Short mmCIF file of C-alpha atoms and ligand atoms in Angstrom, two decimals:
data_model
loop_
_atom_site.label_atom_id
_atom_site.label_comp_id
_atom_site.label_asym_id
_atom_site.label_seq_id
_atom_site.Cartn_x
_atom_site.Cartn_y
_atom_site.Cartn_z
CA UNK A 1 117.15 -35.10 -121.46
CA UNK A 2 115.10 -36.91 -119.40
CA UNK A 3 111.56 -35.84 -117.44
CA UNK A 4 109.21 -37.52 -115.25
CA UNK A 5 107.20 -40.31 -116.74
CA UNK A 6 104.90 -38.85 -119.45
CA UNK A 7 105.50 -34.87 -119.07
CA UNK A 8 107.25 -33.88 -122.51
CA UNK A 9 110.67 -32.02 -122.74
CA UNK A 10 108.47 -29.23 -123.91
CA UNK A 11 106.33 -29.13 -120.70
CA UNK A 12 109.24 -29.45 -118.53
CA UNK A 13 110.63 -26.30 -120.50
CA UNK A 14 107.55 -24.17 -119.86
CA UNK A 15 108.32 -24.51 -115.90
CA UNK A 16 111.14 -22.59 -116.15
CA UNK A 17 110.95 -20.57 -119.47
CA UNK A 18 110.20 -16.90 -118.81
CA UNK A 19 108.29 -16.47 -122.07
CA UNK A 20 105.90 -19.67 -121.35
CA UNK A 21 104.69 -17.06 -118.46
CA UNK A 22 103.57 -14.39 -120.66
CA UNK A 23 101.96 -16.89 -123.26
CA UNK A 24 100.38 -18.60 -120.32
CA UNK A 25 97.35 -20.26 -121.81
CA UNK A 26 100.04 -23.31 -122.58
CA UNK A 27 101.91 -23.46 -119.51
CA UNK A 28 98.15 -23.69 -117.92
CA UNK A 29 97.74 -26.36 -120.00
CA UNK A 30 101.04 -28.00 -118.73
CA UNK A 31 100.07 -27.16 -114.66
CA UNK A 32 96.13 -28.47 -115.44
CA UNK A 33 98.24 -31.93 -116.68
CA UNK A 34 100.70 -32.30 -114.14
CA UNK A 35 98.26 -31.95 -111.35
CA UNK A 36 96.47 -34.82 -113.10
CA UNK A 37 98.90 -37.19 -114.21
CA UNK A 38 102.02 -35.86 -112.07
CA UNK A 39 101.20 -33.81 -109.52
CA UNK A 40 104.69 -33.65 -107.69
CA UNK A 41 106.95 -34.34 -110.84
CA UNK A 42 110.80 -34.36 -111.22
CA UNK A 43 111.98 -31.75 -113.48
CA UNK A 44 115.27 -31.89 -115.20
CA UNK A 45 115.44 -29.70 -118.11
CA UNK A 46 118.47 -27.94 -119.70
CA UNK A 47 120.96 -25.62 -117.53
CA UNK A 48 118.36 -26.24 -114.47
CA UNK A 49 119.19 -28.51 -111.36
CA UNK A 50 116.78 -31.15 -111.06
CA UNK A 51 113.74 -30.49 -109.07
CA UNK A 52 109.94 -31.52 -108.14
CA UNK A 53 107.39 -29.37 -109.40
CA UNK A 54 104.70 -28.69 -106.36
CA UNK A 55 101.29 -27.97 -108.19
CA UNK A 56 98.61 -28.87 -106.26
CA UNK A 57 96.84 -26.54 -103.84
CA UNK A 58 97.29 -29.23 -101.21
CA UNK A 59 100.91 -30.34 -101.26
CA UNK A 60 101.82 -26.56 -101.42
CA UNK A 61 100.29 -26.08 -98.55
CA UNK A 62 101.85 -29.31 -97.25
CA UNK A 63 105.55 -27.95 -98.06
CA UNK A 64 104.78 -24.15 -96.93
CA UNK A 65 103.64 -24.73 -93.75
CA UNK A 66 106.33 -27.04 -92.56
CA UNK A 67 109.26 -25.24 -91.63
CA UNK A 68 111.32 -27.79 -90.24
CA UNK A 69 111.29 -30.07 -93.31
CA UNK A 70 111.27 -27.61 -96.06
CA UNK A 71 113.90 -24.77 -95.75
CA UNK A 72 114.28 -21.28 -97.55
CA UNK A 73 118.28 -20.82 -96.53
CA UNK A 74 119.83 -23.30 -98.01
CA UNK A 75 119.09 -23.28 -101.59
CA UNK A 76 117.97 -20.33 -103.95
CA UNK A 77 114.64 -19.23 -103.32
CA UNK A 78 113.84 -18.91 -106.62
CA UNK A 79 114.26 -20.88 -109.69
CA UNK A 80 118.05 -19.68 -110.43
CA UNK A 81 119.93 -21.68 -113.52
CA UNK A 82 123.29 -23.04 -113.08
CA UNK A 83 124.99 -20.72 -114.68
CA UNK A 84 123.69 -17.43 -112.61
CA UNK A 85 123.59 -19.71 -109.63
CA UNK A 86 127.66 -19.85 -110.23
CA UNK A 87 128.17 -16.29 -110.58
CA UNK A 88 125.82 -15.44 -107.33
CA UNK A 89 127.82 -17.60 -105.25
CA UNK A 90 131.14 -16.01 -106.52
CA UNK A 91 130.13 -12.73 -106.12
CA UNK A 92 128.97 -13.23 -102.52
CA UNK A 93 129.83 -16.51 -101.30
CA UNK A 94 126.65 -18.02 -101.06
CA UNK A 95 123.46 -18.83 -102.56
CA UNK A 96 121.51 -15.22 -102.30
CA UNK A 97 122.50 -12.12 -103.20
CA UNK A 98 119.97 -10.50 -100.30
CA UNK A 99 119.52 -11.98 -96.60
CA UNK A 100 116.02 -11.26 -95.96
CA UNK A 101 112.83 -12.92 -94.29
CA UNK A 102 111.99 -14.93 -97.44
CA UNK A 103 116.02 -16.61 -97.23
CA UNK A 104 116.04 -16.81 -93.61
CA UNK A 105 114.55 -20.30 -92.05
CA UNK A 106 113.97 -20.05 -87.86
CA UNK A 107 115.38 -19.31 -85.18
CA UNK A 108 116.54 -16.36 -87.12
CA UNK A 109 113.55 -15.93 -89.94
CA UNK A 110 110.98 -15.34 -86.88
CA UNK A 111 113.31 -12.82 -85.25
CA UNK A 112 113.41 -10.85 -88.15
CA UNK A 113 110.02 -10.92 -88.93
CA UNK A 114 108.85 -9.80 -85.45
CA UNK A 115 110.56 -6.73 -86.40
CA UNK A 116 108.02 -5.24 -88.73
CA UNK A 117 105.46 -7.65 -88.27
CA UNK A 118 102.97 -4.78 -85.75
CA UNK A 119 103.79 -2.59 -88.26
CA UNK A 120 101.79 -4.83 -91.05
CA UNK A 121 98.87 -5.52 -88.82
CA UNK A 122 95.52 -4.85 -90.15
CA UNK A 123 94.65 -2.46 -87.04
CA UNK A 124 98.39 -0.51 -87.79
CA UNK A 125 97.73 -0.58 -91.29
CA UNK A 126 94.03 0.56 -90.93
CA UNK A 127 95.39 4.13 -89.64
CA UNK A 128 96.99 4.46 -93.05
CA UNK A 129 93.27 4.43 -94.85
CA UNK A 130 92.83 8.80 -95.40
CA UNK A 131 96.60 8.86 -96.78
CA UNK A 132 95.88 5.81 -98.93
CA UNK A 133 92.76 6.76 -100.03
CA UNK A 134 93.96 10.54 -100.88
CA UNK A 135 96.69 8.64 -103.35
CA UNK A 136 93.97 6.23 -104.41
CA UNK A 137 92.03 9.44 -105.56
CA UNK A 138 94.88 11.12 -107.10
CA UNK A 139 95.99 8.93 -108.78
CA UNK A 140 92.10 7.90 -110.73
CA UNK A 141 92.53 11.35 -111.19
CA UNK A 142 95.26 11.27 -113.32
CA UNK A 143 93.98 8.61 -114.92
CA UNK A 144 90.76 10.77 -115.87
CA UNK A 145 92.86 13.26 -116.86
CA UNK A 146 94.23 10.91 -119.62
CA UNK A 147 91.22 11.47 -121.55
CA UNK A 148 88.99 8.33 -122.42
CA UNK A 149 91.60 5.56 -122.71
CA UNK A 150 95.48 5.13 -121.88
CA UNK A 151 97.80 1.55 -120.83
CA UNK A 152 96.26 1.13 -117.78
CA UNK A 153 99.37 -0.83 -116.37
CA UNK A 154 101.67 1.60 -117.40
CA UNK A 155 100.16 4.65 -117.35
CA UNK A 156 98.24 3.88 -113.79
CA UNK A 157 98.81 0.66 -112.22
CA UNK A 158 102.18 0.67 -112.10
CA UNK A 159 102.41 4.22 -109.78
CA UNK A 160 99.87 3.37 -106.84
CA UNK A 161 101.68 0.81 -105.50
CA UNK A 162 104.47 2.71 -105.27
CA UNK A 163 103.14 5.62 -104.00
CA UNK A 164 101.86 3.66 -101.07
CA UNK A 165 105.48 1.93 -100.68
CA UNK A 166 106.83 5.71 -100.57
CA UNK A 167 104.01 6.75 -98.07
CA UNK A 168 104.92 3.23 -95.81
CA UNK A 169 108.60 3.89 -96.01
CA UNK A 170 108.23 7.56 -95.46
CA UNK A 171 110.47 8.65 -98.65
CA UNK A 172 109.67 11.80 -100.67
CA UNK A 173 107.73 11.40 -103.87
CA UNK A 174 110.40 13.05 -105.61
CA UNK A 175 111.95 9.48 -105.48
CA UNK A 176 109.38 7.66 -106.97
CA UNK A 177 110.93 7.62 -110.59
CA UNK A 178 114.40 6.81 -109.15
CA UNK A 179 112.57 3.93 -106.86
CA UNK A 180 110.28 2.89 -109.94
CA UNK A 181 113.49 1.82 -112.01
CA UNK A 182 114.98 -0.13 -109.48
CA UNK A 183 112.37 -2.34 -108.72
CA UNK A 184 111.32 -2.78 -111.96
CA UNK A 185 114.89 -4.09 -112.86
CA UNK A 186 115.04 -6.55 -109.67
CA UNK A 187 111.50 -8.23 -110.64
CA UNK A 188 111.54 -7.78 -114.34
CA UNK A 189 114.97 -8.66 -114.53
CA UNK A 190 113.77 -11.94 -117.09
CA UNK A 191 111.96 -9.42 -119.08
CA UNK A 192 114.44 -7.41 -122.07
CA UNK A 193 112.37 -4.29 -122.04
CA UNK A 194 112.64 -4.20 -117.87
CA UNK A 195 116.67 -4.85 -117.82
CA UNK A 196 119.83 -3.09 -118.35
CA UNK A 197 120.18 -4.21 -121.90
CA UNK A 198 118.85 -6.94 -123.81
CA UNK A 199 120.93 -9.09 -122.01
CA UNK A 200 118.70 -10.88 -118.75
CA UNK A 201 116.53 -12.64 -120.48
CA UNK A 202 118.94 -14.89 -122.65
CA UNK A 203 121.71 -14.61 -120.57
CA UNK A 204 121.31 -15.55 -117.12
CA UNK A 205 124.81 -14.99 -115.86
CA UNK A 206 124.72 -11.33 -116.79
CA UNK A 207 121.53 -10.99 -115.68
CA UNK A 208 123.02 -11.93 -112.21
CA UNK A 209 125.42 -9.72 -112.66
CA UNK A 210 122.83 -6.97 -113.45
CA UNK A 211 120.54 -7.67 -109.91
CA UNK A 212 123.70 -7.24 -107.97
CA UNK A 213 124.29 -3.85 -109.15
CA UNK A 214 120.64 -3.02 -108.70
CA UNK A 215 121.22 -4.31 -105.15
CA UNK A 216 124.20 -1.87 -104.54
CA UNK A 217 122.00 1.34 -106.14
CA UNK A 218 119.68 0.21 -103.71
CA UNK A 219 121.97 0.58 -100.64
CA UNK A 220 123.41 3.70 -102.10
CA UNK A 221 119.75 5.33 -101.71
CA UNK A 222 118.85 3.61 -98.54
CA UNK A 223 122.32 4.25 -96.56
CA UNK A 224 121.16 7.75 -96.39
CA UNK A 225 117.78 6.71 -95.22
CA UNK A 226 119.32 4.35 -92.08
CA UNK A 227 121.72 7.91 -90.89
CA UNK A 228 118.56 9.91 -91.17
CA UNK A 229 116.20 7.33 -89.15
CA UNK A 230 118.94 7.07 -86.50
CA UNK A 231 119.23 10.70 -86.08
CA UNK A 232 115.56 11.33 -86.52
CA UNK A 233 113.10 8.62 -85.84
CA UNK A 234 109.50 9.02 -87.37
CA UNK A 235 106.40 6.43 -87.42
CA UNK A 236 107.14 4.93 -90.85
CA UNK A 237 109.10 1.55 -91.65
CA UNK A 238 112.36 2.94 -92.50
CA UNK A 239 112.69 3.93 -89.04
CA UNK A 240 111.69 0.52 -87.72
CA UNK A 241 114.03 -1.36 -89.90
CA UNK A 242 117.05 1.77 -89.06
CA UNK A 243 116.69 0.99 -85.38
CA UNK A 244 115.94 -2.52 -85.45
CA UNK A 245 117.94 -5.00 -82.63
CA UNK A 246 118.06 -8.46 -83.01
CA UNK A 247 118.78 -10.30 -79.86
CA UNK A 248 119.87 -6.66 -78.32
CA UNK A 249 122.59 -6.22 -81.06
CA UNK A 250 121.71 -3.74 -83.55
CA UNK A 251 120.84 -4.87 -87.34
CA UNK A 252 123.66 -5.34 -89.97
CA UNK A 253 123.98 -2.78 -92.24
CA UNK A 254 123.72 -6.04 -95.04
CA UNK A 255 120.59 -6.76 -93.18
CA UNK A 256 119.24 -3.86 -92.94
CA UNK A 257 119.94 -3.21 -96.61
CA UNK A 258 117.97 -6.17 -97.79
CA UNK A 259 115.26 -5.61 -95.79
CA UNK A 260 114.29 -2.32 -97.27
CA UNK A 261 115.19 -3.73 -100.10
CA UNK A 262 112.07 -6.63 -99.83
CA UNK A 263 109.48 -4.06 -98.66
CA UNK A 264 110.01 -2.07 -101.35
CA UNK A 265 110.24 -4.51 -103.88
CA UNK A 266 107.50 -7.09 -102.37
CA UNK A 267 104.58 -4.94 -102.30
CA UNK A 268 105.49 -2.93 -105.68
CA UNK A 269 104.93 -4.87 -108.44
CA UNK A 270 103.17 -7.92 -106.91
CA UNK A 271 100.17 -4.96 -106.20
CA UNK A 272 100.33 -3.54 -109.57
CA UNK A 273 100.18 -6.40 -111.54
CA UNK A 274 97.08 -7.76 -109.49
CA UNK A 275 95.65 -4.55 -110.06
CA UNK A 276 96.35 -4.48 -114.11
CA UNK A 277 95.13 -7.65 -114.36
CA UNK A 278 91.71 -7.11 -112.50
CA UNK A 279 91.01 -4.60 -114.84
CA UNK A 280 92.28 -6.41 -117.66
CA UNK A 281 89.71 -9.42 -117.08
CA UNK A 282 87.24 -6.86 -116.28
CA UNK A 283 87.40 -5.08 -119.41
CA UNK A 284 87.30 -8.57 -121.24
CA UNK A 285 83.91 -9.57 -119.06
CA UNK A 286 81.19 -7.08 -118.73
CA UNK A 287 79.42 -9.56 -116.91
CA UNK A 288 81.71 -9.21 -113.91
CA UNK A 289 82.22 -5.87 -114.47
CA UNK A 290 78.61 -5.06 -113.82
CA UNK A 291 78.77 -6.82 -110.95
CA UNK A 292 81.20 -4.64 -109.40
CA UNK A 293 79.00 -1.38 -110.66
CA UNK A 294 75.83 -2.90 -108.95
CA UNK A 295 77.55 -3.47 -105.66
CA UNK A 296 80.80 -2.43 -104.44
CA UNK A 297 80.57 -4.29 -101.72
CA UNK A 298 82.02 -6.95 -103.65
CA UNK A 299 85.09 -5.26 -103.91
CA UNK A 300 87.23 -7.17 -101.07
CA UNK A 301 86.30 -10.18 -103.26
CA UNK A 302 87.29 -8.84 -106.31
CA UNK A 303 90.60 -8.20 -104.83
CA UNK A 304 91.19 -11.72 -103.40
CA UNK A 305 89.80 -13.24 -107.33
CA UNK A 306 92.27 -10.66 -109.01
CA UNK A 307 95.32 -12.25 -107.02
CA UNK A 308 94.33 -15.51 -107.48
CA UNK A 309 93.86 -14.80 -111.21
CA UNK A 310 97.09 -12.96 -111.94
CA UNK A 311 98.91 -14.85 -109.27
CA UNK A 312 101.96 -11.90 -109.37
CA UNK A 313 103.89 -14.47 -107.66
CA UNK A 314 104.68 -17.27 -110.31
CA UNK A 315 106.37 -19.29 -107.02
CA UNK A 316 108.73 -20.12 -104.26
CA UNK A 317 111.97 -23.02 -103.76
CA UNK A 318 112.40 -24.38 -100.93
CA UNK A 319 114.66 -27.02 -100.18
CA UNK A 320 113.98 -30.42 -98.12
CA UNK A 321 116.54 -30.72 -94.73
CA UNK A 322 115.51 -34.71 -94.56
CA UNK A 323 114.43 -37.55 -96.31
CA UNK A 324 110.74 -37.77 -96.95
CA UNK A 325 107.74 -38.66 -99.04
CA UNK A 326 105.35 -36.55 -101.02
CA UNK A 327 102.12 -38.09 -102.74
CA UNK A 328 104.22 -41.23 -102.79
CA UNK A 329 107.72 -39.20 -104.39
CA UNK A 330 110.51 -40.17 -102.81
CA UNK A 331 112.13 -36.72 -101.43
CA UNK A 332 115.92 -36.59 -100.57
CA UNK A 333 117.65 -34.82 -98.06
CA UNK A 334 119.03 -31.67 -100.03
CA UNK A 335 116.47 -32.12 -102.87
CA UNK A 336 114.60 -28.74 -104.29
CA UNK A 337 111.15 -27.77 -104.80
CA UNK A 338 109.26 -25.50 -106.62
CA UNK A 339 106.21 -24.16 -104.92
CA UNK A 340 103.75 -23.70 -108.10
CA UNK A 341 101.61 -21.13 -106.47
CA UNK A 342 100.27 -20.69 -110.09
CA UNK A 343 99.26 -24.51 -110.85
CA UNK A 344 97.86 -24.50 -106.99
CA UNK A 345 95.61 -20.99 -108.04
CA UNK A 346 93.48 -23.32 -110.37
CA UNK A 347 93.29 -26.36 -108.90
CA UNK A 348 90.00 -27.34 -109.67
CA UNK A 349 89.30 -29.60 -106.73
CA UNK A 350 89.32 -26.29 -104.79
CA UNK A 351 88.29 -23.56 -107.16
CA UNK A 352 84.70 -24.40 -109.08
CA UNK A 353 85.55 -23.35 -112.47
CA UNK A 354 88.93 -22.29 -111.57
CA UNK A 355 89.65 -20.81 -115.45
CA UNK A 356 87.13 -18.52 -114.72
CA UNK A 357 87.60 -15.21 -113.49
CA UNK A 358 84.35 -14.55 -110.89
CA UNK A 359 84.62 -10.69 -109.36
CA UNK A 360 82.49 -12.55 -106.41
CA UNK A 361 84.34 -15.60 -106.24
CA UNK A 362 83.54 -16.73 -102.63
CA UNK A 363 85.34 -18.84 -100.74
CA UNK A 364 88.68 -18.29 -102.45
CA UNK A 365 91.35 -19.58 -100.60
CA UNK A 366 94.25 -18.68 -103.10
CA UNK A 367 97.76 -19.51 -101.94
CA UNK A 368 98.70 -16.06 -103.97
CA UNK A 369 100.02 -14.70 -100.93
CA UNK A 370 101.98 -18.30 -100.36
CA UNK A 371 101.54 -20.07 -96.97
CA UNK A 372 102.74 -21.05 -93.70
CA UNK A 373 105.55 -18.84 -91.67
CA UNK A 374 106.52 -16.99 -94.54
CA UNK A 375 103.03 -16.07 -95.53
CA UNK A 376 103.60 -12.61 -97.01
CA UNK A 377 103.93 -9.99 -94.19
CA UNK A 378 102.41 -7.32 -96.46
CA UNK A 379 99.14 -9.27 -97.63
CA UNK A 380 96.99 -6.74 -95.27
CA UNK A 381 98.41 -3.75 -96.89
CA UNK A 382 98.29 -5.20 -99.90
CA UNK A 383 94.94 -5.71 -99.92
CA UNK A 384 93.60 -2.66 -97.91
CA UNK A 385 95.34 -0.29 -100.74
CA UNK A 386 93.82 -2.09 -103.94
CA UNK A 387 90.27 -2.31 -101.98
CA UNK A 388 90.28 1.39 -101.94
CA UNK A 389 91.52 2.20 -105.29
CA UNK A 390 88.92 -0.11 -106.57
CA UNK A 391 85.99 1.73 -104.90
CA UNK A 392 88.02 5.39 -105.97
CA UNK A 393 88.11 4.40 -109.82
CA UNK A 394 84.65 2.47 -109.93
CA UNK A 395 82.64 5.12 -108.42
CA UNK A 396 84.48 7.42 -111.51
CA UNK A 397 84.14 4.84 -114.27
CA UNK A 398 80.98 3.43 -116.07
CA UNK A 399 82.28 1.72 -118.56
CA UNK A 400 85.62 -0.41 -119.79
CA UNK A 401 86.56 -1.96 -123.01
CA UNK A 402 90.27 -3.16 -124.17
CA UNK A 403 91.10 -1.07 -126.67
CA UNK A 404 93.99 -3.06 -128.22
CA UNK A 405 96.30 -6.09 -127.30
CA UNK A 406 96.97 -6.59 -123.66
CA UNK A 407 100.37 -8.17 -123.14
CA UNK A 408 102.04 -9.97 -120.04
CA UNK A 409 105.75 -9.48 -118.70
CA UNK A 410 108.14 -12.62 -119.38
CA UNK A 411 109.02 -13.95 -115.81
CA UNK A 412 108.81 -17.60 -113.78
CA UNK A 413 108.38 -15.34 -110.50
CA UNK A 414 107.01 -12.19 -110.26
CA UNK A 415 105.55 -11.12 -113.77
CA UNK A 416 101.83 -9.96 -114.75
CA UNK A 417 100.05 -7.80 -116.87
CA UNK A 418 102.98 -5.61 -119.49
CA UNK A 419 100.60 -3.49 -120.99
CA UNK A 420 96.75 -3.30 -120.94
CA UNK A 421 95.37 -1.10 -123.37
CA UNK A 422 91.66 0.58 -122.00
CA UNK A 423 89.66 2.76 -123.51
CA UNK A 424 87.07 4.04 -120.59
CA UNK A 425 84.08 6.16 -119.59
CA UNK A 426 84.19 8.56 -116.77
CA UNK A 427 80.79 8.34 -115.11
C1 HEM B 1 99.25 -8.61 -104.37
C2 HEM B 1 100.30 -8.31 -103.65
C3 HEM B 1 101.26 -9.32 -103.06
C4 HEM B 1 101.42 -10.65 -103.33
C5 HEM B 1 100.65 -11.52 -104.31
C6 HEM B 1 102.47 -11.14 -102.46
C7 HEM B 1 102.92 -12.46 -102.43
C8 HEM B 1 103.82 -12.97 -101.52
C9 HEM B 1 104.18 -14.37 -101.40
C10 HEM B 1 103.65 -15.50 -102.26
C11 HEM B 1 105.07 -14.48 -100.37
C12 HEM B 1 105.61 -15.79 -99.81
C13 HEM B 1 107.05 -16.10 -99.93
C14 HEM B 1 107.40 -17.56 -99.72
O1 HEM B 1 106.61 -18.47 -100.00
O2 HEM B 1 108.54 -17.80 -99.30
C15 HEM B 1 105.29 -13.14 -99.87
C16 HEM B 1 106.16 -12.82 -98.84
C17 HEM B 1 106.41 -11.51 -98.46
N1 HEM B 1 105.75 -10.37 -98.85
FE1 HEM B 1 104.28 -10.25 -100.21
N2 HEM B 1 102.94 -10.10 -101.71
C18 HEM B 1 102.20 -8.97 -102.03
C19 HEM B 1 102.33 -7.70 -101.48
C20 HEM B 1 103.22 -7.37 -100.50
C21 HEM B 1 103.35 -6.07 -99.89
C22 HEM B 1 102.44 -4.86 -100.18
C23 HEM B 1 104.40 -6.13 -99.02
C24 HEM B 1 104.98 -5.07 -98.11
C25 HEM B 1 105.06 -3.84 -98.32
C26 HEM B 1 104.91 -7.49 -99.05
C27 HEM B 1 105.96 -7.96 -98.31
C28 HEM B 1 106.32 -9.29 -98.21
C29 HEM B 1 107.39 -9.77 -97.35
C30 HEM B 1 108.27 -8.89 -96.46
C31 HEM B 1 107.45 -11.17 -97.51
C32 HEM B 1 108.41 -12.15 -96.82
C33 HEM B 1 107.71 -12.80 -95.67
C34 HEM B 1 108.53 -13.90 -95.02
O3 HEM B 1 109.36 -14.54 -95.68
O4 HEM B 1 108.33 -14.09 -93.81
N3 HEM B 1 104.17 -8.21 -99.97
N4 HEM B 1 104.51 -12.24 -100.57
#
């Protein structure tokens, strides 16, 4: 097996290994080196197509924001091993199971987007504050209702986001379980206790196999939605995405399929894993934690630290449409990369003590929500909803301690805080 110059077969491993991104502390370790010694590397490692490893904040900015050069349609868009890349492209004849904005380069990507993209505006989104903020409290409520401790990513963060994803997409909350599952399954799909069996995480063929059936429960539930939306048009997304045209035609029923399928998936556990881990590094620093208590005015800066920190989005492919040149790599037409959002998260020549986790961090320009055209569409609503939770629970709780192990989910691309056991005091 062979790596770039210096980087050991074990580092190389830890780029792609699920369980490196629940240990963590060692693939940090392997990101801090690379964007010392390597900072655009060729990876070849077992069962993986080559590719170059993007980790500094600078180059994946570089890569994200040109369009032209570096593609999102041509090649998976997420690390993918040959083996499930084979049975993807057998079972639908190309390389993505789903068509939607983040596989979709331009003319076609920006048509798509403009569909929803008023919808996800911060003055749109704004409107949604007294709903949002009537989940936020319900849902601290429950938590207070726990007693004095319970697995705050379970038994908490885990809910809101959906809740809010119910709320956007206007579906009853008898749903939620049956909506919980299924997107729980397409993200954790790396992780055995989030898949249908033991098998995704050792087995990436079946696991494949597994997110295409996920898919097709997903259009099951969501053909109903499109008939009703048609019929009966309300102000929520579903009816938006149900009456969408593109170019005057009306959307595919494919299209429209994976579409729901990202907004419900792309602001679900991304939100509650930022969320569990803000609380997790809270509970581990009192420090910060009073500083949050003394002023919650903080807490829009809190929110940007806690993405940068958890990072719920491990990273991105793209794929290069021409030769080119990259901190002196030589890039080839057809070549993939790997958008380290991670590695780019604590680069320290833009983050002062970037391994520290700073409630008032200020400037933080994370690259959690990626960058360029297909800078996430939901990064207002994202942040509007965990703004107000965080004032909702921290005006009802003085004091936080873990009160056990705190455990991350094994996955290279979305993954985050598994379990976070707090023990709290209600003010
Ligand atoms: C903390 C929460 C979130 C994080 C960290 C996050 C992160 C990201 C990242 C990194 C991308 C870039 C993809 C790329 O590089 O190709 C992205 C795209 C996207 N996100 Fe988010 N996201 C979050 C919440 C949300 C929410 C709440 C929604 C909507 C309900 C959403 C919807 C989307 C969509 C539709 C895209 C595709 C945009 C495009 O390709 O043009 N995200 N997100």
């Amino acid at each position: 097996m062979s790596t770039s110059v210096g980087l050991t077969p074990e580092q190389a491993r830890h780029i792609v290994d699920p369980r490196a991104y629940a240990a963590l502390d060692p693939l940090l370790d392997t990101f801090a080196w690379l964007r010392r010694h390597d900072p655009v590397a060729r990876i070849e490692t077992p069962n993986f197509d080559p590719f170059w490893a993007v980790t500094t904040h600078a180059e994946i900015m570089q890569v994200g924001r040109d369009k032209l050069l570096f593609q999102s349609g041509v090649l998976p868009t997420t690390l993918t091993d040959q083996r499930a890349d084979q049975r993807i492209r057998a079972l639908v004849g190309g390389p993505h199971l789903v068509r939607t904005l983040v596989h979709m380069d331009d003319p076609e990507h920006a048509a798509y987007r403009q569909l929803t993209q008023s919808w996800f505006m911060p003055g749109q989104i704004r409107r949604l504050e007294p709903q949002i903020r009537a989940i936020a409290r319900r849902t601290v409520e429950d938590m207070l209702a726990l007693g004095d401790h319970c697995d705050f990513a379970t038994d908490v963060a885990a809910l809101y986001p959906l809740r809010v994803i119910m709320l956007i997409l206007g579906l009853p909350p008898e749903d939620e379980p049956r909506m919980l599952r299924l997107t729980q399954e397409l993200f954790g799909n790396q992780d055995p206790d989030r898949t249908r069996g033991e098998a995704g995480l050792f087995d990436p063929a079946v696991g494949a196999q597994q997110l295409f059936e996920v898919f097709l429960d997903f259009s099951k539930y969501f053909e109903e939605v499109t008939a009703d939306r048609r019929r009966h048009p309300r102000d929520d997304v579903s009816t938006v995405i149900a009456n969408g045209r593109i170019e005057g035609a009306p959307i595919s029923d494919f299209e429209a399929m994976s579409y729901y399928t990202i907004i419900a998936t792309a602001g679900h556990d991304t939100t509650s894993a930022t969320t569990a881990g803000a609380v997790w590094a809270l509970a581990e620093n009192p420090a910060e934690f009073a500083k949050v208590k003394r002023d919650p005015g903080i807490i829009p800066l809190l929110v940007d630290e806690a993405i940068r920190w958890v990072t719920p989005v491990k990273h991105f492919m793209r794929s290069a449409a021409e030769d080119t040149e990259l901190l002196g790599q030589r890039i080839r037409k057809g070549d993939w990369l790997m958008l380290c959002y991670l590695s780019g998260n604590r680069d320290e020549r833009v983050f002062d003590a970037s391994e520290r986790f700073l409630a008032d961090r200020d400037p933080n320009r994370h690259l959690g929500f990626g960058y360029g055209p297909h800078l996430c569409l939901g990064q207002h609503l994202a942040k509007l909803e965990m703004r107000i939770f965080f004032e909702e629970m921290f005006a009802r709780v003085d004091a936080l301690a873990l009160a056990g192990e705190a455990t991350r989910a094994a996955s290279n691309f979305v993954s985050g805080p598994k379990r976070v056991p707090i023990r709290f005091r209600a003010a």
